[in-house]
């Protein structure tokens, strides 16, 4: 569709009620939106109507910035980061936009003058749970930081109709419920049907010779799906930059297949429509393995092709020659889920835009960069060749050709090393043939990065070792970070205000400025305030737990929290072993002096991951027994908070005393929850894994509870031959814990319920719980000791916060900009273009 220049529209005065920030103006705009957009008036409005009216009021204020940003980027054809991710775990938009616009307090006052409570309205928002965990949340933090740093960027992904499932707990078991986040409408997005694109799937290819006598390939697809972009503005913190998150929905090209319709096959026609729409129907809820499902590969090509076609459209619209695609865009691949971009960009350039192979390859490599997020071998994506061919016949041909050239390069660099060729090939031919997506991403990108120093080192030494030897210059580390806007300013206003009252608020944009807090660590008044705030937040969580779970919790106990996806490598069950150890000590000696603790868990398990679900059941079963045993006398409480989400995380991080980061060393790529907890003043008990290593380096070993085997020790122990039974037999407390579970004590006498879990520990223990058990218990005993010295604990907490500056996602994004993206900021002035021309 063409844009029609219209000078009358350009000169329109944007009405003050759509942009004004005074309390009076906000109130007027709110009532106006309630009436004209929501079609309600106060007498009959529901809470959701009020939420929607407020959301539209805030969106109006974003639009002015959003349009200004788009106009300036277009005029200047600014270099742009294109962040391709199958997941964006954005969390609720309203509160974040209020913070970033700097109007939280005005809006609070405006709604309160209308007799409403802002917290209530914030609670009303259904968050878009379009991600599984860390990877999707990282993408969201990066969008926030790019906008804050005024970096032109587009986030590209899928607008799943159903995001990550809602979790209920019934009889201690996880039950999954579909997430209908769109059922009340989504006020934050604007559909852009004028920028729809088409994606081909299936069918076959044909070779032909074009009018210049060149060899060409034509792809005759079996199916074509339409992608429609839905845009959400992403506002930076106190800047005018509003970038775009562009999510694609899949539709049938026409509402009916008219061929089938006319031949009377009405249901067949509707069926075809449903098949197309399936592509953006649901987020895959697995957080580790790729299952080789056809629909998932179809989702990947769908959003990647839509996004690359959209970028090419932008290139043309801005009069950039296609040969300069890589100067206009740098495309960051968030893991291998968008790695098909390597073949798709080649296909678009060669087949659709007549480019030669060499030039297309050079542009592809210069444009793409790949971030790896995992060290788990089972999480490395591979697609069976047969599946791949049936869905993407043309891409498979292109991949074979890339592979041919690539293996020639490998041969030239490592002559006579056929084993290496086999290991590095884009095609795994050891049994059934597979396409290896990580290899494709490595070959097709100019940069390959891990997400924490240790992770990058392990990639180089192990998982991607051959590629590191082949292309050492491509490898670099970009330690993850988190946005302090959502995870401090919005979620922890009390601590934010205390900090800003002492050191000003520059730290919100320059997190390293938190260092200035160190000057107050010996100030008793400050320490007292610090402690009172933590205590007040804990009281709030106590009330929430009482309401949600009906459990009364002692606010003076240690709030010991493990909140993350459930996975054996993350070892929530090691935490369970500690709880039972303490329980056993109490049972053996009911008067024992134990520092009171509340163990809080939150997190979902992949629906098909039986062991993770059994661990959830175990924790809930322990909770039932421990919380109701009179001998325990409220010294221990175990709480499983259901349906962990971003909204929920924001409530939990600020209340933590102790953050559990206890994965087996060498498994957690980085972790980002570890950063959010520490930033909110929790102390960490953790292994030397992922970013824990760097957090400890920053906050100081004396302010961090480290325990357990290191990654090299893990490998060495496994190489020697690990025998978990030896630990069981030689460690009295460990044996008592395992025996207590086996006896049916937590399962109403049922000795079979947890047997699969116990068998796996006793006979395999892949994640070395038994090997780390004693070190963990000793470390926890030390935690309990230190907690009793409240002044010391407070001091450690303050120093943790003061030294977390490195872990802002702003720092991560600056590093990406400098080392990979080669991109500068483009500040946005309001009023330069469309606004208020009189
Ligand atoms: C996570 N990966 C890492 N994957 O586990 C974590 O250490 C890291 O901090 C984080 O990425 C950000 O770098 C992760 O969340 C997924 O959820 C994928 C979803 C799709 C299937 C494969 C796993």
PDB file of C-alpha atoms in Angstrom, residues 162-274:
ATOM      1  CA  UNK A 162      -1.938 -18.412  23.736  1.00  0.00           C
ATOM      2  CA  UNK A 163       1.234 -17.617  25.636  1.00  0.00           C
ATOM      3  CA  UNK A 164       2.849 -19.704  28.341  1.00  0.00           C
ATOM      4  CA  UNK A 165       0.163 -21.724  30.118  1.00  0.00           C
ATOM      5  CA  UNK A 166      -1.260 -20.617  33.461  1.00  0.00           C
ATOM      6  CA  UNK A 167      -0.261 -22.955  36.255  1.00  0.00           C
ATOM      7  CA  UNK A 168      -2.653 -24.265  38.824  1.00  0.00           C
ATOM      8  CA  UNK A 169      -1.693 -26.620  41.633  1.00  0.00           C
ATOM      9  CA  UNK A 170      -4.165 -29.404  42.383  1.00  0.00           C
ATOM     10  CA  UNK A 171      -3.383 -31.952  45.040  1.00  0.00           C
ATOM     11  CA  UNK A 172       0.213 -30.753  44.831  1.00  0.00           C
ATOM     12  CA  UNK A 173       0.524 -31.409  41.104  1.00  0.00           C
ATOM     13  CA  UNK A 174       0.958 -28.847  38.361  1.00  0.00           C
ATOM     14  CA  UNK A 175      -2.042 -28.480  36.105  1.00  0.00           C
ATOM     15  CA  UNK A 176      -1.785 -26.442  32.907  1.00  0.00           C
ATOM     16  CA  UNK A 177      -4.507 -24.034  31.836  1.00  0.00           C
ATOM     17  CA  UNK A 178      -4.580 -22.164  28.525  1.00  0.00           C
ATOM     18  CA  UNK A 179      -3.486 -18.582  28.765  1.00  0.00           C
ATOM     19  CA  UNK A 180      -6.108 -16.373  27.151  1.00  0.00           C
ATOM     20  CA  UNK A 181      -4.217 -13.122  27.459  1.00  0.00           C
ATOM     21  CA  UNK A 182      -6.100 -11.505  24.561  1.00  0.00           C
ATOM     22  CA  UNK A 183      -9.626 -12.191  25.736  1.00  0.00           C
ATOM     23  CA  UNK A 184     -10.250  -8.664  27.015  1.00  0.00           C
ATOM     24  CA  UNK A 185      -8.391  -7.038  24.118  1.00  0.00           C
ATOM     25  CA  UNK A 186      -4.881  -5.632  24.006  1.00  0.00           C
ATOM     26  CA  UNK A 187      -4.794  -1.850  24.221  1.00  0.00           C
ATOM     27  CA  UNK A 188      -1.035  -1.624  23.643  1.00  0.00           C
ATOM     28  CA  UNK A 189      -0.830  -2.867  20.087  1.00  0.00           C
ATOM     29  CA  UNK A 190      -1.782  -1.483  16.703  1.00  0.00           C
ATOM     30  CA  UNK A 191      -2.346  -3.881  13.787  1.00  0.00           C
ATOM     31  CA  UNK A 192      -0.647  -2.864  10.550  1.00  0.00           C
ATOM     32  CA  UNK A 193      -2.435  -4.921   7.892  1.00  0.00           C
ATOM     33  CA  UNK A 194      -0.991  -2.653   5.193  1.00  0.00           C
ATOM     34  CA  UNK A 195       2.388  -4.274   5.822  1.00  0.00           C
ATOM     35  CA  UNK A 196       1.227  -7.864   5.527  1.00  0.00           C
ATOM     36  CA  UNK A 197       3.607 -10.332   3.897  1.00  0.00           C
ATOM     37  CA  UNK A 198       3.343 -13.871   2.520  1.00  0.00           C
ATOM     38  CA  UNK A 199       5.321 -16.922   3.557  1.00  0.00           C
ATOM     39  CA  UNK A 200       5.634 -20.076   1.470  1.00  0.00           C
ATOM     40  CA  UNK A 201       5.643 -23.561   2.937  1.00  0.00           C
ATOM     41  CA  UNK A 202       6.038 -27.088   1.548  1.00  0.00           C
ATOM     42  CA  UNK A 203       5.830 -28.078  -2.093  1.00  0.00           C
ATOM     43  CA  UNK A 204       8.830 -28.536  -4.354  1.00  0.00           C
ATOM     44  CA  UNK A 205      11.421 -26.634  -6.363  1.00  0.00           C
ATOM     45  CA  UNK A 206      12.102 -26.450 -10.087  1.00  0.00           C
ATOM     46  CA  UNK A 207      15.249 -25.353 -11.866  1.00  0.00           C
ATOM     47  CA  UNK A 208      14.992 -23.054 -14.887  1.00  0.00           C
ATOM     48  CA  UNK A 209      17.129 -20.727 -16.964  1.00  0.00           C
ATOM     49  CA  UNK A 210      16.223 -17.046 -16.829  1.00  0.00           C
ATOM     50  CA  UNK A 211      16.204 -14.531 -19.719  1.00  0.00           C
ATOM     51  CA  UNK A 212      19.948 -13.872 -19.123  1.00  0.00           C
ATOM     52  CA  UNK A 213      20.711 -17.534 -19.426  1.00  0.00           C
ATOM     53  CA  UNK A 214      21.372 -17.923 -15.699  1.00  0.00           C
ATOM     54  CA  UNK A 215      20.542 -21.009 -13.640  1.00  0.00           C
ATOM     55  CA  UNK A 216      17.650 -20.208 -11.318  1.00  0.00           C
ATOM     56  CA  UNK A 217      15.376 -22.056  -8.957  1.00  0.00           C
ATOM     57  CA  UNK A 218      11.668 -21.574  -8.553  1.00  0.00           C
ATOM     58  CA  UNK A 219       9.854 -22.755  -5.421  1.00  0.00           C
ATOM     59  CA  UNK A 220       6.298 -24.000  -5.949  1.00  0.00           C
ATOM     60  CA  UNK A 221       4.873 -24.050  -2.428  1.00  0.00           C
ATOM     61  CA  UNK A 222       2.104 -26.276  -1.175  1.00  0.00           C
ATOM     62  CA  UNK A 223       0.786 -23.547   1.082  1.00  0.00           C
ATOM     63  CA  UNK A 224       1.074 -19.797   1.513  1.00  0.00           C
ATOM     64  CA  UNK A 225       0.441 -18.081   4.841  1.00  0.00           C
ATOM     65  CA  UNK A 226      -0.141 -14.404   5.417  1.00  0.00           C
ATOM     66  CA  UNK A 227       1.697 -12.586   8.206  1.00  0.00           C
ATOM     67  CA  UNK A 228       0.100  -9.484   9.703  1.00  0.00           C
ATOM     68  CA  UNK A 229       2.248  -7.265  11.921  1.00  0.00           C
ATOM     69  CA  UNK A 230       0.990  -5.992  15.266  1.00  0.00           C
ATOM     70  CA  UNK A 231       3.120  -3.208  16.670  1.00  0.00           C
ATOM     71  CA  UNK A 232       3.661  -2.272  20.303  1.00  0.00           C
ATOM     72  CA  UNK A 233       5.586   0.855  21.278  1.00  0.00           C
ATOM     73  CA  UNK A 234       8.614   0.362  23.509  1.00  0.00           C
ATOM     74  CA  UNK A 235       9.380   3.576  25.320  1.00  0.00           C
ATOM     75  CA  UNK A 236      12.804   4.317  26.784  1.00  0.00           C
ATOM     76  CA  UNK A 237      13.205   5.605  30.329  1.00  0.00           C
ATOM     77  CA  UNK A 238      12.858   9.382  30.277  1.00  0.00           C
ATOM     78  CA  UNK A 239      13.749   9.675  26.611  1.00  0.00           C
ATOM     79  CA  UNK A 240      11.554  10.464  23.639  1.00  0.00           C
ATOM     80  CA  UNK A 241      12.582   7.270  21.903  1.00  0.00           C
ATOM     81  CA  UNK A 242       9.753   4.821  21.345  1.00  0.00           C
ATOM     82  CA  UNK A 243      10.947   1.819  19.359  1.00  0.00           C
ATOM     83  CA  UNK A 244       8.725  -0.966  18.041  1.00  0.00           C
ATOM     84  CA  UNK A 245       8.033  -4.544  18.975  1.00  0.00           C
ATOM     85  CA  UNK A 246       6.552  -6.074  15.820  1.00  0.00           C
ATOM     86  CA  UNK A 247       4.794  -9.407  16.347  1.00  0.00           C
ATOM     87  CA  UNK A 248       3.341 -11.430  13.497  1.00  0.00           C
ATOM     88  CA  UNK A 249      -0.014 -13.223  13.401  1.00  0.00           C
ATOM     89  CA  UNK A 250      -0.601 -15.918  10.826  1.00  0.00           C
ATOM     90  CA  UNK A 251      -3.706 -15.799   8.669  1.00  0.00           C
ATOM     91  CA  UNK A 252      -4.959 -17.586   5.597  1.00  0.00           C
ATOM     92  CA  UNK A 253      -4.280 -15.442   2.505  1.00  0.00           C
ATOM     93  CA  UNK A 254      -8.022 -15.147   1.850  1.00  0.00           C
ATOM     94  CA  UNK A 255     -10.646 -15.863   4.433  1.00  0.00           C
ATOM     95  CA  UNK A 256     -11.644 -18.826   2.274  1.00  0.00           C
ATOM     96  CA  UNK A 257      -9.943 -20.928  -0.293  1.00  0.00           C
ATOM     97  CA  UNK A 258     -12.320 -19.933  -3.090  1.00  0.00           C
ATOM     98  CA  UNK A 259     -11.392 -22.927  -5.219  1.00  0.00           C
ATOM     99  CA  UNK A 260     -12.509 -25.316  -2.551  1.00  0.00           C
ATOM    100  CA  UNK A 261     -15.393 -23.069  -1.580  1.00  0.00           C
ATOM    101  CA  UNK A 262     -16.831 -22.983  -5.080  1.00  0.00           C
ATOM    102  CA  UNK A 263     -16.415 -26.690  -5.564  1.00  0.00           C
ATOM    103  CA  UNK A 264     -18.576 -27.105  -2.518  1.00  0.00           C
ATOM    104  CA  UNK A 265     -15.804 -28.119  -0.104  1.00  0.00           C
ATOM    105  CA  UNK A 266     -16.752 -25.531   2.477  1.00  0.00           C
ATOM    106  CA  UNK A 267     -15.292 -27.402   5.437  1.00  0.00           C
ATOM    107  CA  UNK A 268     -12.080 -28.118   3.534  1.00  0.00           C
ATOM    108  CA  UNK A 269     -11.725 -24.410   2.853  1.00  0.00           C
ATOM    109  CA  UNK A 270     -12.279 -23.471   6.468  1.00  0.00           C
ATOM    110  CA  UNK A 271      -9.844 -26.199   7.450  1.00  0.00           C
ATOM    111  CA  UNK A 272      -7.112 -24.593   5.314  1.00  0.00           C
ATOM    112  CA  UNK A 273      -7.750 -21.328   7.116  1.00  0.00           C
ATOM    113  CA  UNK A 274      -7.402 -23.021  10.471  1.00  0.00           C
TER     114      UNK A 274
END
